[in-house]
CSV table of C-alpha atoms in Angstrom, one decimal:
chain,number,residue,atom,x,y,z
A,686,MET,CA,14.6,-26.3,-0.1
A,687,GLN,CA,12.0,-25.6,-2.8
A,688,GLU,CA,11.1,-22.2,-1.3
A,689,LEU,CA,14.7,-21.1,-1.3
A,690,PHE,CA,15.1,-22.3,-4.9
A,691,TYR,CA,12.2,-20.1,-6.1
A,692,VAL,CA,13.5,-17.1,-4.2
A,693,GLY,CA,16.9,-17.6,-5.9
A,694,LEU,CA,15.1,-17.9,-9.3
A,695,ILE,CA,13.2,-14.7,-8.7
A,696,PHE,CA,16.5,-12.9,-7.8
A,697,VAL,CA,18.2,-14.1,-11.0
A,698,LEU,CA,15.3,-13.4,-13.3
A,699,GLY,CA,14.6,-10.1,-11.5
A,700,ALA,CA,18.2,-9.0,-12.2
A,701,PHE,CA,17.7,-9.9,-15.8
A,702,MET,CA,14.4,-8.1,-16.0
A,703,LYS,CA,15.9,-5.0,-14.4
A,704,TRP,CA,18.4,-5.0,-17.3
A,705,VAL,CA,15.6,-5.4,-19.8
A,706,SER,CA,13.7,-2.6,-18.2
A,707,TYR,CA,16.7,-0.3,-18.5
A,708,LYS,CA,17.2,-1.2,-22.2
A,709,PHE,CA,13.5,-0.5,-23.1
A,710,LYS,CA,13.3,2.5,-20.8
A,711,LEU,CA,10.7,0.9,-18.5
A,712,LEU,CA,10.3,1.5,-14.8
A,713,ASN,CA,11.8,-1.4,-12.8
A,714,VAL,CA,8.4,-1.7,-11.0
A,715,VAL,CA,6.7,-2.5,-14.4
A,716,GLY,CA,9.4,-5.0,-15.3
A,717,TYR,CA,9.0,-6.9,-12.0
A,718,LEU,CA,5.2,-7.0,-12.5
A,719,ILE,CA,5.5,-8.4,-16.0
A,720,LEU,CA,8.0,-11.0,-14.7
A,721,GLY,CA,5.8,-12.1,-11.9
A,722,PHE,CA,2.7,-12.4,-14.1
A,723,PHE,CA,4.5,-14.6,-16.7
A,724,ILE,CA,6.4,-16.9,-14.3
A,725,GLY,CA,3.4,-17.3,-11.9
A,726,PRO,CA,1.1,-20.3,-11.7
A,727,HIS,CA,-1.6,-18.8,-13.9
A,728,MET,CA,0.7,-18.4,-16.9
A,729,LEU,CA,3.9,-20.4,-17.4
A,730,ASP,CA,3.7,-22.0,-14.0
A,731,ILE,CA,7.4,-21.8,-13.4
A,732,VAL,CA,6.8,-20.7,-9.8
A,733,PRO,CA,4.0,-22.9,-8.4
A,734,GLN,CA,1.0,-21.9,-6.3
A,735,SER,CA,2.5,-23.7,-3.3
A,736,PHE,CA,5.3,-21.2,-3.1
A,737,ILE,CA,2.9,-18.2,-3.2
A,738,ASP,CA,0.8,-19.8,-0.5
A,739,ASN,CA,3.9,-20.0,1.7
A,740,SER,CA,5.4,-16.6,0.9
A,741,HIS,CA,3.5,-14.6,3.6
A,742,ILE,CA,6.7,-13.9,5.5
A,743,ILE,CA,8.3,-12.3,2.4
A,744,VAL,CA,5.2,-10.1,1.9
A,745,ASP,CA,5.1,-9.2,5.6
A,746,ILE,CA,8.8,-8.2,5.6
A,747,SER,CA,8.3,-6.1,2.5
A,748,LEU,CA,5.2,-4.4,3.7
A,749,SER,CA,6.7,-3.6,7.1
A,750,LEU,CA,9.8,-2.0,5.6
A,751,ILE,CA,7.8,-0.1,2.9
A,752,ALA,CA,5.4,1.3,5.5
A,753,VAL,CA,8.4,2.5,7.7
A,754,LEU,CA,10.1,4.1,4.7
A,755,VAL,CA,6.9,5.9,3.7
A,756,GLY,CA,6.5,7.2,7.3
A,757,ALA,CA,10.2,8.2,7.4
A,758,ASN,CA,9.6,10.7,4.7
A,759,LEU,CA,7.2,12.7,6.9
A,760,LYS,CA,9.7,14.9,8.7
A,761,TYR,CA,8.1,17.8,10.5
A,762,GLU,CA,10.5,20.5,9.3
A,763,VAL,CA,9.8,19.5,5.7
A,764,LEU,CA,6.0,19.3,5.9
A,765,TRP,CA,5.2,21.7,8.8
A,766,SER,CA,4.0,24.4,6.4
A,767,VAL,CA,1.7,22.2,4.4
A,768,TRP,CA,0.5,19.6,6.9
A,769,LYS,CA,-3.0,21.1,7.0
A,770,GLN,CA,-3.3,20.9,3.3
A,771,ILE,CA,-2.1,17.3,3.3
A,772,ALA,CA,-4.7,16.4,6.0
A,773,VAL,CA,-7.5,18.1,4.2
A,774,ILE,CA,-6.7,16.6,0.8
A,775,SER,CA,-6.2,13.1,2.3
A,776,VAL,CA,-9.5,13.2,4.0
A,777,PHE,CA,-11.4,14.5,1.0
A,778,GLU,CA,-9.9,12.1,-1.6
A,779,ALA,CA,-10.1,9.0,0.7
A,780,LEU,CA,-13.7,9.6,1.8
A,781,PHE,CA,-14.8,10.8,-1.6
A,782,THR,CA,-13.4,7.6,-3.2
A,783,PHE,CA,-14.9,5.5,-0.5
A,784,VAL,CA,-18.4,6.9,-0.9
A,785,LEU,CA,-18.3,7.0,-4.7
A,786,MET,CA,-17.1,3.4,-5.0
A,787,GLY,CA,-19.5,2.1,-2.4
A,788,SER,CA,-22.5,3.9,-4.1
A,789,VAL,CA,-21.6,2.8,-7.7
A,790,LEU,CA,-20.9,-0.8,-6.8
A,791,TYR,CA,-24.0,-1.1,-4.6
A,792,SER,CA,-26.1,0.2,-7.5
A,793,MET,CA,-24.4,-2.3,-9.9
A,794,PHE,CA,-24.9,-5.2,-7.5
A,795,HIS,CA,-28.6,-4.2,-7.1
A,796,LEU,CA,-29.1,-3.9,-10.8
A,797,PHE,CA,-27.3,-7.1,-11.9
A,798,ASP,CA,-27.7,-9.1,-8.7
A,799,PHE,CA,-24.4,-11.3,-9.1
A,800,GLY,CA,-26.0,-13.7,-6.7
A,801,LEU,CA,-25.5,-11.5,-3.6
A,802,SER,CA,-28.2,-11.0,-1.0
A,803,PRO,CA,-29.1,-7.3,-0.1
A,804,HIS,CA,-27.1,-7.4,3.0
A,805,TYR,CA,-24.0,-8.9,1.3
A,806,ARG,CA,-24.4,-6.3,-1.5
A,807,LEU,CA,-24.0,-3.4,1.0
A,808,ALA,CA,-21.1,-5.1,2.9
A,809,VAL,CA,-19.2,-5.9,-0.3
A,810,SER,CA,-19.8,-2.4,-1.7
A,811,LEU,CA,-18.5,-0.7,1.5
A,812,LEU,CA,-15.5,-3.0,1.8
A,813,PHE,CA,-14.6,-2.3,-1.9
A,814,GLY,CA,-15.0,1.4,-1.1
A,815,ALA,CA,-12.5,1.2,1.8
A,816,LEU,CA,-10.0,-0.8,-0.3
A,817,ALA,CA,-10.3,1.7,-3.2
A,818,SER,CA,-9.1,4.5,-0.8
A,819,ALA,CA,-5.7,2.8,-0.5
A,820,THR,CA,-2.7,3.9,-2.5
A,821,ALA,CA,0.4,1.8,-3.2
A,822,PRO,CA,3.2,3.4,-1.2
A,823,ALA,CA,5.7,0.9,-2.6
A,824,THR,CA,5.1,1.9,-6.2
A,825,ILE,CA,5.2,5.6,-5.5
A,826,LEU,CA,8.3,5.2,-3.3
A,827,ALA,CA,10.0,3.1,-6.0
A,828,VAL,CA,9.3,5.6,-8.7
A,829,ILE,CA,10.6,8.5,-6.6
A,830,HIS,CA,13.7,6.6,-5.8
A,831,GLU,CA,14.3,5.5,-9.3
A,832,LEU,CA,13.8,9.0,-10.7
A,833,LYS,CA,16.0,10.4,-7.8
A,834,ILE,CA,13.4,13.2,-7.3
A,835,LYS,CA,13.5,15.2,-4.1
A,836,SER,CA,11.1,18.0,-4.3
A,837,ARG,CA,8.3,19.7,-2.4
A,838,PHE,CA,5.8,17.9,-4.5
A,839,SER,CA,7.3,14.5,-3.9
A,840,ALA,CA,7.4,15.2,-0.1
A,841,PHE,CA,3.8,16.4,-0.3
A,842,LEU,CA,2.8,13.2,-2.3
A,843,LEU,CA,4.4,10.9,0.3
A,844,GLY,CA,2.6,12.8,3.0
A,845,VAL,CA,-0.7,12.3,1.4
A,846,VAL,CA,0.1,8.6,0.7
A,847,ALA,CA,0.9,7.9,4.3
A,848,MET,CA,-2.2,9.7,5.7
A,849,ASP,CA,-4.3,8.1,2.9
A,850,ASN,CA,-3.4,4.6,3.9
A,851,ALA,CA,-3.9,5.4,7.6
A,852,ILE,CA,-7.4,6.5,6.7
A,853,THR,CA,-7.9,3.4,4.6
A,854,LEU,CA,-7.0,1.1,7.6
A,855,VAL,CA,-9.5,3.0,9.8
A,856,LEU,CA,-12.3,2.8,7.1
A,857,PHE,CA,-11.6,-0.9,6.5
A,858,SER,CA,-11.6,-1.8,10.2
A,859,PHE,CA,-14.8,0.2,10.7
A,860,VAL,CA,-16.7,-1.5,7.8
A,861,LEU,CA,-15.3,-4.9,8.8
A,862,ILE,CA,-16.6,-4.5,12.4
A,863,VAL,CA,-20.0,-3.2,11.3
A,864,ALA,CA,-20.4,-6.0,8.7
A,865,GLY,CA,-19.2,-8.7,11.1
A,866,ALA,CA,-21.6,-7.5,13.8
A,867,ASN,CA,-24.5,-7.8,11.3
A,868,PHE,CA,-23.5,-11.4,10.6
A,869,GLU,CA,-23.7,-12.2,14.3
A,870,THR,CA,-26.9,-12.8,16.2
A,871,THR,CA,-25.6,-11.1,19.4
A,872,GLY,CA,-23.8,-7.9,20.1
A,873,HIS,CA,-24.6,-4.3,19.3
A,874,ILE,CA,-23.0,-2.6,16.3
A,875,PHE,CA,-22.2,0.6,18.3
A,876,ASP,CA,-20.4,-1.5,20.9
A,877,GLN,CA,-18.4,-3.1,18.1
A,878,CYS,CA,-17.5,0.3,16.6
A,879,VAL,CA,-16.3,1.7,19.9
A,880,ARG,CA,-13.6,-1.0,19.9
A,881,ILE,CA,-11.9,0.6,17.0
A,882,VAL,CA,-10.7,3.6,19.1
A,883,PRO,CA,-8.5,1.6,21.6
A,884,THR,CA,-7.3,-0.6,18.6
A,885,LEU,CA,-6.0,2.5,16.8
A,886,PHE,CA,-4.6,4.0,19.9
A,887,PHE,CA,-2.6,1.0,21.0
A,888,THR,CA,-1.5,0.5,17.4
A,889,LEU,CA,0.1,4.0,17.4
A,890,VAL,CA,1.5,3.4,20.9
A,891,VAL,CA,3.3,0.2,19.7
A,892,GLY,CA,4.7,1.9,16.7
A,893,THR,CA,5.9,4.9,18.6
A,894,VAL,CA,7.4,2.9,21.5
A,895,GLY,CA,9.2,0.7,18.9
A,896,ALA,CA,10.7,3.8,17.4
A,897,VAL,CA,11.9,5.1,20.8
A,898,ILE,CA,13.5,1.8,21.7
A,899,SER,CA,15.1,1.6,18.3
A,900,GLU,CA,16.5,5.1,18.6
A,901,GLY,CA,17.8,4.3,22.1
A,902,ILE,CA,19.7,1.3,20.7
A,903,ASP,CA,21.0,3.4,17.8
A,904,ARG,CA,22.5,5.9,20.2
A,905,VAL,CA,24.2,3.2,22.2
A,906,PHE,CA,25.9,1.9,19.0
A,907,ARG,CA,26.4,5.4,17.6
A,908,ASN,CA,29.8,4.6,16.0
A,909,HIS,CA,28.7,1.2,14.6
A,910,ARG,CA,26.6,1.7,11.5
A,911,SER,CA,26.1,-2.0,10.7
A,912,ILE,CA,24.9,-2.7,14.2
A,913,LYS,CA,22.4,0.2,14.0
A,914,THR,CA,21.0,-1.0,10.7
A,915,THR,CA,20.6,-4.6,12.0
A,916,SER,CA,18.9,-3.5,15.3
A,917,THR,CA,16.6,-1.1,13.4
A,918,LEU,CA,15.5,-3.9,11.0
A,919,GLY,CA,14.9,-6.1,14.0
A,920,MET,CA,12.7,-3.6,15.8
A,921,ILE,CA,10.7,-3.0,12.5
A,922,PHE,CA,9.9,-6.7,12.3
A,923,ILE,CA,9.1,-6.9,16.0
A,924,VAL,CA,6.7,-4.0,15.8
A,925,TYR,CA,4.9,-5.4,12.8
A,926,SER,CA,4.6,-9.0,14.1
A,927,LEU,CA,3.7,-7.8,17.7
A,928,SER,CA,0.9,-5.6,16.3
A,929,GLU,CA,-0.4,-8.5,14.3
A,930,TYR,CA,-0.2,-10.9,17.3
A,931,LEU,CA,-2.1,-8.3,19.5
A,932,GLY,CA,-4.9,-7.9,16.9
A,933,LEU,CA,-3.8,-4.4,16.1
A,934,GLU,CA,-3.0,-2.8,12.6
A,935,PRO,CA,0.6,-3.8,11.7
A,936,LEU,CA,0.8,-1.5,8.7
A,937,LEU,CA,-0.4,1.5,10.7
A,938,ALA,CA,2.1,0.6,13.5
A,939,SER,CA,4.9,0.4,11.0
A,940,LEU,CA,3.9,3.7,9.5
A,941,ALA,CA,3.8,5.3,12.9
A,942,MET,CA,7.2,3.9,13.7
A,943,GLY,CA,8.7,5.4,10.5
A,944,ILE,CA,7.2,8.8,11.3
A,945,ALA,CA,8.4,8.7,14.9
A,946,LEU,CA,11.9,7.6,13.9
A,947,SER,CA,12.3,10.4,11.3
A,948,ASN,CA,11.3,13.1,13.8
A,949,ILE,CA,12.9,12.0,17.1
A,950,SER,CA,16.2,11.0,15.5
A,951,THR,CA,18.9,13.5,14.5
A,952,ARG,CA,21.5,11.7,12.4
A,953,ASP,CA,21.3,8.1,13.4
A,954,PHE,CA,18.2,7.0,11.5
A,955,TYR,CA,19.2,9.1,8.5
A,956,LEU,CA,22.3,6.8,8.2
A,957,VAL,CA,20.2,3.7,8.6
A,958,LYS,CA,17.7,4.9,6.0
A,959,ARG,CA,20.5,5.5,3.6
A,960,GLU,CA,21.6,1.9,4.1
A,961,PHE,CA,18.1,0.8,3.3
A,962,ASP,CA,18.1,2.9,0.2
A,963,PHE,CA,21.4,1.7,-1.1
A,964,HIS,CA,21.3,-2.0,-0.2
A,965,LEU,CA,17.8,-3.2,0.6
A,966,LYS,CA,15.4,-1.1,-1.4
A,967,ASP,CA,15.9,-2.9,-4.8
A,968,ILE,CA,15.6,-6.4,-3.2
A,969,ILE,CA,12.4,-5.4,-1.3
A,970,PHE,CA,10.7,-4.0,-4.4
A,971,MET,CA,11.8,-6.8,-6.7
A,972,LEU,CA,10.4,-9.5,-4.3
A,973,PHE,CA,7.2,-7.6,-3.5
A,974,PHE,CA,6.1,-6.7,-7.0
A,975,THR,CA,7.1,-10.0,-8.5
A,976,LEU,CA,5.1,-11.9,-5.9
A,977,SER,CA,2.1,-9.5,-6.2
A,978,ALA,CA,1.8,-10.1,-9.9
A,979,MET,CA,1.9,-13.9,-9.4
A,980,HIS,CA,-1.6,-13.8,-7.8
A,981,LEU,CA,-3.3,-12.6,-11.0
A,982,ASP,CA,-5.6,-15.1,-12.7
A,983,ILE,CA,-6.4,-13.7,-16.1
A,984,ARG,CA,-9.4,-16.0,-16.4
A,985,PHE,CA,-11.2,-14.1,-13.6
A,986,VAL,CA,-10.6,-10.8,-15.4
A,987,LEU,CA,-12.4,-12.2,-18.5
A,988,SER,CA,-15.2,-13.7,-16.4
A,989,MET,CA,-16.1,-10.5,-14.5
A,990,PRO,CA,-14.9,-7.6,-16.7
A,991,MET,CA,-17.7,-5.2,-15.7
A,992,VAL,CA,-16.8,-5.2,-12.0
A,993,VAL,CA,-13.1,-5.0,-12.7
A,994,LEU,CA,-13.5,-2.1,-15.2
A,995,THR,CA,-15.9,-0.3,-13.0
A,996,TYR,CA,-13.6,-0.5,-10.0
A,997,ILE,CA,-10.7,0.9,-12.0
A,998,ILE,CA,-12.6,3.8,-13.5
A,999,VAL,CA,-14.6,4.8,-10.4
A,1000,ARG,CA,-11.4,4.7,-8.2
A,1001,PHE,CA,-9.6,6.9,-10.7
A,1002,VAL,CA,-12.4,9.4,-10.8
A,1003,GLY,CA,-12.7,9.3,-7.0
A,1004,LYS,CA,-9.0,10.0,-6.5
A,1005,VAL,CA,-8.7,12.8,-9.0
A,1006,SER,CA,-11.9,14.5,-8.0
A,1007,GLY,CA,-11.3,14.1,-4.3
A,1008,VAL,CA,-7.8,15.6,-4.6
A,1009,TRP,CA,-9.1,18.5,-6.7
A,1010,ILE,CA,-11.8,19.3,-4.2
A,1011,GLY,CA,-9.5,18.9,-1.2
A,1012,ALA,CA,-6.8,21.0,-2.9
A,1013,ARG,CA,-9.3,23.8,-3.7
A,1014,VAL,CA,-10.7,23.8,-0.1
A,1015,SER,CA,-7.2,23.9,1.4
A,1016,HIS,CA,-6.0,26.5,-1.1
A,1017,SER,CA,-3.2,24.2,-2.3
A,1018,SER,CA,-1.1,25.1,-5.4
A,1019,LYS,CA,-2.3,24.6,-9.0
A,1020,THR,CA,0.4,21.9,-9.4
A,1021,VAL,CA,-1.1,19.9,-6.6
A,1022,GLN,CA,-4.6,20.4,-8.0
A,1023,LYS,CA,-3.6,19.2,-11.4
A,1024,TYR,CA,-1.1,16.4,-10.8
A,1025,LEU,CA,-1.5,14.9,-7.3
A,1026,GLY,CA,-4.6,12.8,-8.2
A,1027,LEU,CA,-2.8,11.2,-11.1
A,1028,ALA,CA,0.1,10.3,-8.9
A,1029,LEU,CA,-2.2,8.4,-6.5
A,1030,PHE,CA,-3.4,5.9,-9.2
A,1031,PRO,CA,-1.1,3.0,-8.1
A,1032,GLN,CA,-2.6,0.4,-5.8
A,1033,ALA,CA,-1.1,-2.9,-4.7
A,1034,GLY,CA,0.2,-4.4,-1.5
A,1035,ILE,CA,-2.0,-2.8,1.2
A,1036,ALA,CA,-5.2,-3.5,-0.7
A,1037,ILE,CA,-4.1,-7.0,-1.5
A,1038,GLY,CA,-3.1,-7.6,2.1
A,1039,LEU,CA,-6.4,-6.3,3.4
A,1040,ALA,CA,-8.3,-8.4,0.9
A,1041,LEU,CA,-6.3,-11.5,1.9
A,1042,SER,CA,-7.2,-10.8,5.6
A,1043,LEU,CA,-10.8,-11.4,4.7
A,1044,GLN,CA,-10.2,-15.0,4.0
A,1045,GLU,CA,-9.7,-15.7,7.7
A,1046,GLN,CA,-12.7,-13.7,8.9
A,1047,ALA,CA,-15.8,-15.6,10.0
A,1048,GLY,CA,-18.9,-14.8,8.0
A,1049,PHE,CA,-17.1,-13.6,4.9
A,1050,GLY,CA,-16.9,-16.9,3.1
A,1051,ILE,CA,-19.0,-15.7,0.2
A,1052,MET,CA,-17.5,-12.3,-0.2
A,1053,ALA,CA,-13.8,-13.0,0.4
A,1054,PRO,CA,-12.9,-14.8,-2.9
A,1055,LEU,CA,-14.9,-12.3,-5.0
A,1056,MET,CA,-13.1,-9.3,-3.4
A,1057,LEU,CA,-9.6,-10.9,-3.5
A,1058,ASN,CA,-9.9,-11.7,-7.2
A,1059,VAL,CA,-11.2,-8.3,-8.1
A,1060,ILE,CA,-8.4,-6.6,-6.2
A,1061,ILE,CA,-5.7,-8.8,-7.7
A,1062,ALA,CA,-7.1,-8.3,-11.2
A,1063,THR,CA,-7.3,-4.5,-10.8
A,1064,THR,CA,-3.9,-4.4,-9.2
A,1065,MET,CA,-2.3,-5.5,-12.4
A,1066,VAL,CA,-3.8,-2.5,-14.3
A,1067,HIS,CA,-3.1,-0.1,-11.4
A,1068,GLU,CA,0.5,-1.2,-11.2
A,1069,LEU,CA,1.2,-1.3,-14.9
A,1070,LEU,CA,-0.4,2.2,-15.6
A,1071,GLY,CA,0.2,3.7,-12.2
A,1072,PRO,CA,4.0,4.1,-12.4
A,1073,PHE,CA,3.7,6.0,-15.7
A,1074,LEU,CA,1.1,8.3,-14.3
A,1075,THR,CA,3.1,8.9,-11.1
A,1076,LYS,CA,6.3,9.5,-13.2
A,1077,TYR,CA,4.3,11.9,-15.4
A,1078,ALA,CA,3.0,13.8,-12.4
A,1079,LEU,CA,6.4,14.0,-10.7
A,1080,GLU,CA,8.1,15.2,-13.8
A,1081,ARG,CA,5.4,17.8,-14.7
A,1082,SER,CA,5.2,19.1,-11.1
A,1083,GLY,CA,8.7,20.5,-11.3
A,1084,LYS,CA,10.3,21.5,-7.9
């Protein structure tokens, strides 16, 4: 009863905030973040901590749909001429950010100690590096939808975001396994790392098979749009939850499902996606961003400002520099070199979700709270400034 009450309250206040955002010419994403921050338990406490603790299913539903929608924008006929450039840029900016963040934070932890042992310093630094590589697909998708921009640059941007987050999931899984192996007294690190390969393979298989099944159902009910939309939603949730149950990567599976659906379907998934855009998109974004902002505890930002500020600055430098280098190597356009790095500034759900997953991992008791609070604190900055930078990049990039 209480959970439903607070969901209803978020809907009502979210609708009001959307009107306020329109009046003050703010992006809806920014309005939802401001709303979540103020009504959350760390400010006005209108929505209690107990609701946030029990809201995992809302976050999972949002992330699964967002990942599929991002993947759905990767149509082969749209990106076939630039897929090599997307791949090169994604690898360069993700790895450059990972290495830069890991190096800078390790040096900082070594210099200022922060109460971490040498081994924990390295593990925390590398995990932060992996998290820094992630980009918020929901924010970028929301800005593109709100501005109603459909250009080569926006398609290129979504392609980089999708591959960027796939690389992030691989990096995070790799670092997690290596760090976890070091905490254990038995087992060889190499053996642990080898396990990543089948995990990634079966993750992609689950996502692709889910897309094939969903497409088959859509063709059976070709003349019943509402049935197709309902069955596709059901398959998205099944793929996400099944991947989680099997110990795979649910976000990567959802991303793969979206890519497969957009490329094996002719007209059916396009109609379903249009239903998502017209009827579900605003609800998903409102719930997700409002809930994300409720996690922020401003007291932590004030207690560790050096780590928070360093993370934000280094991540920005890593993204912009990595994109510029990758764009130069791949001979991408001047527009991509100048503006793509700025557009990748937002960071939210995927980074928060991965940081939250550490709370359940054995051996990470010391690191998990530190990392979660830093990611939540920096998310507020990334999500307040990010939409404006993404909007600027999209508008300046032209067509």
